[in-house]
mmCIF file of C-alpha atoms in Angstrom:
data_model
loop_
_atom_site.group_PDB
_atom_site.id
_atom_site.type_symbol
_atom_site.label_atom_id
_atom_site.label_comp_id
_atom_site.label_asym_id
_atom_site.label_seq_id
_atom_site.Cartn_x
_atom_site.Cartn_y
_atom_site.Cartn_z
ATOM 1 C CA MET A 18 70.133 16.015 -63.674
ATOM 2 C CA ILE A 19 70.674 19.196 -61.645
ATOM 3 C CA PHE A 20 70.042 21.306 -64.760
ATOM 4 C CA LYS A 21 66.696 19.583 -65.281
ATOM 5 C CA LYS A 22 65.662 20.233 -61.656
ATOM 6 C CA LEU A 23 66.729 23.870 -61.880
ATOM 7 C CA SER A 24 64.827 24.289 -65.137
ATOM 8 C CA MET A 25 61.671 22.863 -63.587
ATOM 9 C CA LEU A 26 62.065 25.094 -60.522
ATOM 10 C CA CYS A 27 62.470 28.176 -62.741
ATOM 11 C CA PHE A 28 59.416 27.164 -64.762
ATOM 12 C CA PHE A 29 57.252 26.862 -61.635
ATOM 13 C CA LEU A 30 58.533 30.175 -60.260
ATOM 14 C CA VAL A 31 57.663 31.928 -63.517
ATOM 15 C CA ILE A 32 54.163 30.414 -63.504
ATOM 16 C CA ALA A 33 53.660 31.384 -59.843
ATOM 17 C CA SER A 34 54.775 34.959 -60.487
ATOM 18 C CA MET A 35 52.492 35.223 -63.522
ATOM 19 C CA THR A 36 49.551 34.082 -61.392
ATOM 20 C CA ALA A 37 50.360 36.642 -58.709
ATOM 21 C CA TYR A 38 50.707 39.348 -61.390
ATOM 22 C CA ALA A 39 47.366 38.434 -62.965
ATOM 23 C CA GLN A 40 45.632 38.561 -59.586
ATOM 24 C CA SER A 41 46.834 42.081 -58.827
ATOM 25 C CA ASP A 42 46.750 43.374 -62.382
ATOM 26 C CA ILE A 43 43.201 44.771 -62.251
ATOM 27 C CA THR A 44 43.749 46.988 -59.194
ATOM 28 C CA GLY A 45 43.159 50.561 -60.319
ATOM 29 C CA LYS A 46 40.748 52.661 -62.348
ATOM 30 C CA TRP A 47 39.061 51.424 -65.555
ATOM 31 C CA LYS A 48 36.572 53.087 -67.918
ATOM 32 C CA THR A 49 34.037 52.136 -70.537
ATOM 33 C CA THR A 50 31.215 53.864 -72.396
ATOM 34 C CA LEU A 51 27.802 52.253 -72.774
ATOM 35 C CA SER A 52 25.220 53.222 -75.368
ATOM 36 C CA GLY A 53 21.592 53.171 -74.285
ATOM 37 C CA PRO A 54 18.205 54.592 -75.191
ATOM 38 C CA GLN A 55 19.078 57.875 -73.478
ATOM 39 C CA GLY A 56 22.500 58.227 -75.094
ATOM 40 C CA GLU A 57 26.001 57.309 -74.037
ATOM 41 C CA MET A 58 26.990 56.824 -70.401
ATOM 42 C CA GLU A 59 30.568 56.664 -69.154
ATOM 43 C CA LEU A 60 31.255 54.186 -66.348
ATOM 44 C CA THR A 61 34.313 54.226 -64.118
ATOM 45 C CA PHE A 62 35.303 51.030 -62.320
ATOM 46 C CA ASN A 63 37.594 51.316 -59.288
ATOM 47 C CA TYR A 64 38.968 47.865 -58.483
ATOM 48 C CA LYS A 65 41.116 46.801 -55.553
ATOM 49 C CA VAL A 66 42.441 43.252 -55.220
ATOM 50 C CA GLU A 67 43.704 41.964 -51.906
ATOM 51 C CA ASN A 68 44.302 38.277 -51.093
ATOM 52 C CA GLY A 69 42.017 37.085 -53.897
ATOM 53 C CA ALA A 70 39.153 39.386 -52.862
ATOM 54 C CA LEU A 71 37.935 42.083 -55.236
ATOM 55 C CA THR A 72 36.409 45.253 -53.803
ATOM 56 C CA GLY A 73 35.633 48.646 -55.274
ATOM 57 C CA THR A 74 32.942 50.707 -56.937
ATOM 58 C CA ILE A 75 31.258 51.454 -60.244
ATOM 59 C CA ALA A 76 30.588 55.151 -60.816
ATOM 60 C CA SER A 77 28.579 57.093 -63.393
ATOM 61 C CA GLN A 78 26.999 60.516 -63.617
ATOM 62 C CA MET A 79 24.078 58.987 -61.667
ATOM 63 C CA GLY A 80 26.181 57.988 -58.643
ATOM 64 C CA GLU A 81 28.395 55.255 -57.273
ATOM 65 C CA ILE A 82 27.610 51.596 -56.463
ATOM 66 C CA PRO A 83 29.808 49.307 -54.329
ATOM 67 C CA LEU A 84 30.913 45.900 -55.614
ATOM 68 C CA GLU A 85 29.772 42.826 -53.695
ATOM 69 C CA ASN A 86 31.044 39.219 -53.562
ATOM 70 C CA GLY A 87 34.169 40.074 -55.572
ATOM 71 C CA LYS A 88 36.685 37.325 -56.280
ATOM 72 C CA VAL A 89 39.842 37.003 -58.362
ATOM 73 C CA ASP A 90 41.197 33.680 -59.593
ATOM 74 C CA GLY A 91 44.250 34.099 -61.807
ATOM 75 C CA SER A 92 43.254 36.181 -64.834
ATOM 76 C CA LYS A 93 39.511 35.743 -64.177
ATOM 77 C CA PHE A 94 37.367 37.707 -61.749
ATOM 78 C CA SER A 95 33.743 38.114 -60.740
ATOM 79 C CA TYR A 96 31.544 40.421 -58.683
ATOM 80 C CA ASP A 97 27.956 41.543 -58.204
ATOM 81 C CA PHE A 98 26.323 44.862 -57.571
ATOM 82 C CA ALA A 99 22.817 45.707 -56.425
ATOM 83 C CA ILE A 100 20.715 48.369 -58.086
ATOM 84 C CA GLN A 101 17.207 48.931 -56.788
ATOM 85 C CA ASP A 102 15.852 45.420 -56.107
ATOM 86 C CA MET A 103 18.070 43.682 -58.665
ATOM 87 C CA THR A 104 21.498 42.046 -58.335
ATOM 88 C CA VAL A 105 23.637 42.110 -61.475
ATOM 89 C CA SER A 106 26.429 39.509 -61.706
ATOM 90 C CA HIS A 107 29.590 40.125 -63.709
ATOM 91 C CA LYS A 108 32.386 37.824 -64.848
ATOM 92 C CA GLY A 109 35.580 39.241 -66.244
ATOM 93 C CA GLU A 110 38.896 38.312 -67.709
ATOM 94 C CA VAL A 111 42.200 40.133 -68.128
ATOM 95 C CA VAL A 112 42.848 40.603 -71.858
ATOM 96 C CA SER A 113 46.042 42.632 -71.402
ATOM 97 C CA THR A 114 47.586 45.004 -68.869
ATOM 98 C CA ASP A 115 45.370 47.783 -70.270
ATOM 99 C CA GLU A 116 42.179 45.916 -71.221
ATOM 100 C CA LEU A 117 39.555 43.829 -69.442
ATOM 101 C CA LYS A 118 36.556 41.967 -70.833
ATOM 102 C CA VAL A 119 33.512 41.954 -68.532
ATOM 103 C CA VAL A 120 30.297 40.025 -69.226
ATOM 104 C CA SER A 121 26.943 40.337 -67.448
ATOM 105 C CA GLN A 122 23.297 39.562 -68.163
ATOM 106 C CA ARG A 123 23.220 42.902 -69.988
ATOM 107 C CA GLY A 124 26.016 42.071 -72.411
ATOM 108 C CA GLU A 125 29.764 42.404 -72.819
ATOM 109 C CA MET A 126 31.958 45.412 -72.047
ATOM 110 C CA LYS A 127 35.554 46.268 -72.834
ATOM 111 C CA LEU A 128 37.224 48.225 -70.025
ATOM 112 C CA THR A 129 40.345 50.317 -70.574
ATOM 113 C CA ARG A 130 42.822 51.171 -67.814
ATOM 114 C CA VAL A 131 42.982 54.828 -66.772
ATOM 115 C CA GLU A 132 46.540 56.018 -66.153
ATOM 116 C CA GLU A 133 46.776 57.960 -62.920
#
């Protein structure tokens, strides 16, 4: 009986630690390259997760844009950014410790972690 209780406790602790790991896993610098009518553009995403809130910036050779309304829930996250008079919403998911999948109205991107 005690073994069963200890096993269940260990299981819940592992799940809780995995959730905490997933929530903080995207903090850092990520990159992707987009192809467009004017050629390729490299984007750098700087994410910071704190207490379930996602903040940061998206940078390119044209400048830097702050993230808005960022949230993290387990391995999923979301944020918006405003460019000119338009708000672009993004939803993402942790694929692995070095890869994120991000989807917006403009399509899907694969982001790769930048080692610093």
